[in-house]
PDB file of C-alpha atoms in Angstrom:
ATOM      1  CA  MET I 601     126.380 105.867 104.109  1.00 75.00           C
ATOM      2  CA  HIS I 602     124.493 102.851 102.823  1.00 81.00           C
ATOM      3  CA  LEU I 603     126.317  99.773 101.642  1.00 81.00           C
ATOM      4  CA  ASP I 604     125.519  98.852  98.062  1.00 77.00           C
ATOM      5  CA  GLU I 605     126.660  96.559  95.274  1.00 81.00           C
ATOM      6  CA  LEU I 606     128.672  99.281  93.523  1.00 83.00           C
ATOM      7  CA  MET I 607     131.054  99.831  96.434  1.00 85.00           C
ATOM      8  CA  THR I 608     134.510  98.307  96.327  1.00 92.00           C
ATOM      9  CA  ASP I 609     135.484  95.736  98.947  1.00 91.00           C
ATOM     10  CA  ALA I 610     137.821  98.293 100.524  1.00 93.00           C
ATOM     11  CA  ALA I 611     134.993 100.843 100.770  1.00 92.00           C
ATOM     12  CA  VAL I 612     132.681  98.289 102.401  1.00 91.00           C
ATOM     13  CA  LEU I 613     135.360  97.321 104.944  1.00 93.00           C
ATOM     14  CA  ALA I 614     136.070 100.995 105.697  1.00 94.00           C
ATOM     15  CA  GLU I 615     132.370 101.669 106.311  1.00 94.00           C
ATOM     16  CA  LEU I 616     132.043  98.589 108.539  1.00 93.00           C
ATOM     17  CA  GLY I 617     135.077  99.787 110.491  1.00 95.00           C
ATOM     18  CA  ARG I 618     133.501 103.233 110.995  1.00 95.00           C
ATOM     19  CA  ARG I 619     130.293 101.599 112.185  1.00 94.00           C
ATOM     20  CA  LEU I 620     132.130  99.363 114.647  1.00 96.00           C
ATOM     21  CA  ALA I 621     133.989 102.381 116.033  1.00 97.00           C
ATOM     22  CA  ARG I 622     130.728 104.356 116.348  1.00 97.00           C
ATOM     23  CA  HIS I 623     129.035 101.537 118.286  1.00 96.00           C
ATOM     24  CA  ARG I 624     132.083 101.172 120.540  1.00 96.00           C
ATOM     25  CA  LEU I 625     132.127 104.909 121.266  1.00 97.00           C
ATOM     26  CA  GLU I 626     128.366 104.943 121.969  1.00 96.00           C
ATOM     27  CA  ARG I 627     129.150 102.502 124.787  1.00 96.00           C
ATOM     28  CA  ASN I 628     131.979 104.778 125.908  1.00 97.00           C
ATOM     29  CA  TRP I 629     134.551 101.982 125.561  1.00 97.00           C
ATOM     30  CA  THR I 630     138.175 102.351 124.620  1.00 97.00           C
ATOM     31  CA  GLN I 631     139.610 100.013 122.011  1.00 97.00           C
ATOM     32  CA  ALA I 632     141.381  98.165 124.830  1.00 97.00           C
ATOM     33  CA  GLU I 633     138.096  97.705 126.727  1.00 97.00           C
ATOM     34  CA  MET I 634     136.324  96.509 123.605  1.00 97.00           C
ATOM     35  CA  ALA I 635     139.134  94.043 122.898  1.00 97.00           C
ATOM     36  CA  ALA I 636     138.996  92.708 126.469  1.00 97.00           C
ATOM     37  CA  GLU I 637     135.206  92.308 126.318  1.00 96.00           C
ATOM     38  CA  ALA I 638     135.459  90.456 123.005  1.00 97.00           C
ATOM     39  CA  GLY I 639     138.417  88.315 124.022  1.00 97.00           C
ATOM     40  CA  LEU I 640     140.583  89.768 121.247  1.00 97.00           C
ATOM     41  CA  GLY I 641     143.773  91.741 121.042  1.00 97.00           C
ATOM     42  CA  GLN I 642     143.595  95.515 120.809  1.00 97.00           C
ATOM     43  CA  ALA I 643     145.402  95.359 117.456  1.00 97.00           C
ATOM     44  CA  THR I 644     142.493  93.323 116.023  1.00 97.00           C
ATOM     45  CA  VAL I 645     140.004  95.996 117.089  1.00 97.00           C
ATOM     46  CA  GLN I 646     142.229  98.664 115.573  1.00 97.00           C
ATOM     47  CA  ARG I 647     142.497  96.762 112.275  1.00 97.00           C
ATOM     48  CA  ALA I 648     138.739  96.236 112.132  1.00 97.00           C
ATOM     49  CA  GLU I 649     138.036  99.915 112.787  1.00 97.00           C
ATOM     50  CA  ARG I 650     140.564 100.944 110.114  1.00 96.00           C
ATOM     51  CA  GLY I 651     138.680  98.795 107.607  1.00 95.00           C
ATOM     52  CA  GLU I 652     141.388  96.202 107.293  1.00 96.00           C
ATOM     53  CA  SER I 653     140.694  92.520 106.910  1.00 94.00           C
ATOM     54  CA  ILE I 654     140.241  90.479 110.092  1.00 96.00           C
ATOM     55  CA  GLN I 655     139.252  86.869 110.674  1.00 96.00           C
ATOM     56  CA  MET I 656     135.572  86.006 110.485  1.00 95.00           C
ATOM     57  CA  THR I 657     135.609  84.649 114.054  1.00 96.00           C
ATOM     58  CA  SER I 658     137.010  87.964 115.267  1.00 97.00           C
ATOM     59  CA  MET I 659     134.193  89.834 113.526  1.00 95.00           C
ATOM     60  CA  VAL I 660     131.631  87.525 115.131  1.00 96.00           C
ATOM     61  CA  LYS I 661     133.178  88.200 118.552  1.00 97.00           C
ATOM     62  CA  LEU I 662     133.060  91.962 117.965  1.00 97.00           C
ATOM     63  CA  LEU I 663     129.447  91.862 116.806  1.00 96.00           C
ATOM     64  CA  ARG I 664     128.457  89.685 119.756  1.00 96.00           C
ATOM     65  CA  THR I 665     130.185  92.055 122.185  1.00 96.00           C
ATOM     66  CA  LEU I 666     128.337  95.011 120.639  1.00 96.00           C
ATOM     67  CA  GLU I 667     125.068  93.034 120.766  1.00 95.00           C
ATOM     68  CA  LEU I 668     124.807  93.245 116.970  1.00 94.00           C
ATOM     69  CA  LEU I 669     125.117  89.569 116.099  1.00 92.00           C
ATOM     70  CA  GLY I 670     121.373  89.284 115.419  1.00 89.00           C
ATOM     71  CA  ALA I 671     121.730  91.922 112.696  1.00 88.00           C
ATOM     72  CA  LEU I 672     123.483  89.296 110.576  1.00 86.00           C
ATOM     73  CA  ASP I 673     120.078  87.687 110.022  1.00 85.00           C
ATOM     74  CA  LEU I 674     119.153  90.725 107.945  1.00 84.00           C
ATOM     75  CA  ALA I 675     122.502  90.857 106.189  1.00 82.00           C
ATOM     76  CA  VAL I 676     122.633  87.139 105.378  1.00 83.00           C
ATOM     77  CA  PRO I 677     119.149  85.603 105.625  1.00 81.00           C
ATOM     78  CA  GLU I 678     118.738  81.837 105.770  1.00 81.00           C
ATOM     79  CA  SER I 679     117.168  81.925 102.333  1.00 78.00           C
ATOM     80  CA  ILE I 680     115.324  84.284 100.068  1.00 75.00           C
ATOM     81  CA  ASP I 681     112.370  83.337  97.931  1.00 76.00           C
ATOM     82  CA  LEU I 682     113.405  84.357  94.438  1.00 76.00           C
ATOM     83  CA  PRO I 683     110.687  84.059  91.774  1.00 80.00           C
ATOM     84  CA  ILE I 684     112.979  82.077  89.457  1.00 82.00           C
ATOM     85  CA  ALA I 685     113.773  79.573  92.243  1.00 77.00           C
ATOM     86  CA  ARG I 686     110.062  79.158  92.972  1.00 78.00           C
ATOM     87  CA  LEU I 687     109.395  78.493  89.257  1.00 80.00           C
ATOM     88  CA  GLU I 688     112.174  75.878  89.127  1.00 81.00           C
ATOM     89  CA  ARG I 689     110.739  74.098  92.190  1.00 79.00           C
ATOM     90  CA  GLU I 690     107.289  74.003  90.596  1.00 80.00           C
ATOM     91  CA  GLN I 691     108.703  72.601  87.354  1.00 80.00           C
ATOM     92  CA  ARG I 692     110.571  69.862  89.254  1.00 78.00           C
ATOM     93  CA  LYS I 693     107.286  68.794  90.841  1.00 73.00           C
ATOM     94  CA  LEU I 694     105.747  68.384  87.388  1.00 71.00           C
ATOM     95  CA  ARG I 695     108.550  66.186  86.023  1.00 61.00           C
ATOM     96  CA  ARG I 696     108.160  62.450  86.286  1.00 64.00           C
ATOM     97  CA  ARG I 697     110.669  59.716  85.596  1.00 66.00           C
ATOM     98  CA  ALA I 698     110.079  57.397  82.682  1.00 70.00           C
ATOM     99  CA  SER I 699     109.051  53.951  83.870  1.00 67.00           C
ATOM    100  CA  GLY I 700     110.958  52.092  81.155  1.00 63.00           C
ATOM    101  CA  ARG I 701     107.897  49.967  80.346  1.00 61.00           C
ATOM    102  CA  SER I 702     107.273  51.546  76.948  1.00 56.00           C
ATOM    103  CA  GLY I 703     110.391  49.978  75.467  1.00 52.00           C
ATOM    104  CA  GLY I 704     112.514  53.105  75.631  1.00 51.00           C
ATOM    105  CA  ARG I 705     116.308  52.702  75.423  1.00 54.00           C
ATOM    106  CA  GLY I 706     116.198  48.895  75.511  1.00 51.00           C
ATOM    107  CA  ARG I 707     115.804  48.632  79.275  1.00 52.00           C
ATOM    108  CA  ALA I 708     112.497  46.754  79.296  1.00 51.00           C
ATOM    109  CA  ARG I 709     112.727  43.012  79.894  1.00 53.00           C
ATOM    110  CA  PRO I 710     110.919  40.545  77.654  1.00 52.00           C
ATOM    111  CA  ALA I 711     107.512  39.468  78.926  1.00 55.00           C
ATOM    112  CA  GLY I 712     108.281  35.732  78.948  1.00 52.00           C
ATOM    113  CA  GLY I 713     111.213  36.113  81.297  1.00 52.00           C
ATOM    114  CA  SER I 714     113.603  34.503  78.776  1.00 55.00           C
ATOM    115  CA  ALA I 715     116.976  36.114  78.381  1.00 65.00           C
ATOM    116  CA  GLU I 716     117.785  37.523  74.943  1.00 73.00           C
ATOM    117  CA  ARG I 717     121.292  37.813  73.693  1.00 78.00           C
ATOM    118  CA  PRO I 718     122.523  41.417  73.631  1.00 79.00           C
ATOM    119  CA  TRP I 719     122.176  43.495  70.487  1.00 73.00           C
ATOM    120  CA  ARG I 720     125.330  43.978  68.388  1.00 78.00           C
ATOM    121  CA  TRP I 721     126.307  46.435  65.671  1.00 80.00           C
ATOM    122  CA  GLY I 722     125.311  45.285  62.200  1.00 77.00           C
ATOM    123  CA  GLU I 723     122.239  43.379  63.416  1.00 75.00           C
ATOM    124  CA  GLU I 724     119.812  46.190  62.624  1.00 74.00           C
ATOM    125  CA  PRO I 725     117.042  45.457  60.094  1.00 72.00           C
ATOM    126  CA  GLY I 726     118.359  45.571  56.527  1.00 69.00           C
ATOM    127  CA  ALA I 727     121.947  44.750  57.474  1.00 63.00           C
ATOM    128  CA  THR I 728     123.700  42.004  55.538  1.00 66.00           C
ATOM    129  CA  GLY I 729     125.032  40.259  58.603  1.00 58.00           C
ATOM    130  CA  PRO I 730     126.865  40.742  61.875  1.00 54.00           C
ATOM    131  CA  VAL I 731     129.979  42.888  61.700  1.00 54.00           C
ATOM    132  CA  GLU I 732     132.963  41.351  63.528  1.00 55.00           C
TER     133      GLU I 732
END
């Protein structure tokens, strides 16, 4: 059986448990021997093989004991190059920050170095006077 996106969590865990049991049996180990090799309790091996939830560290220990830890690189790669992510990276390279020298948003300083008083509401052109 292949794992796919349509499977329930319980079905995925059950299939993983069957696979763990198959790999253990291929090595001709009992659950007790597998537990001892992994440094876990036999009950943890039993739970894993039944498809019940176990701690992530326990799963890592089981996979390492079965020499399957490297298979996680296929299951969870470091990164995948999605076309949309590549497009977003390229667009970020094209974007440039505004320098503020064109007078945008009032951040540019006057050329003479003199300090102006700050703008206040009601001082726009055509206003009758400052609003207090």
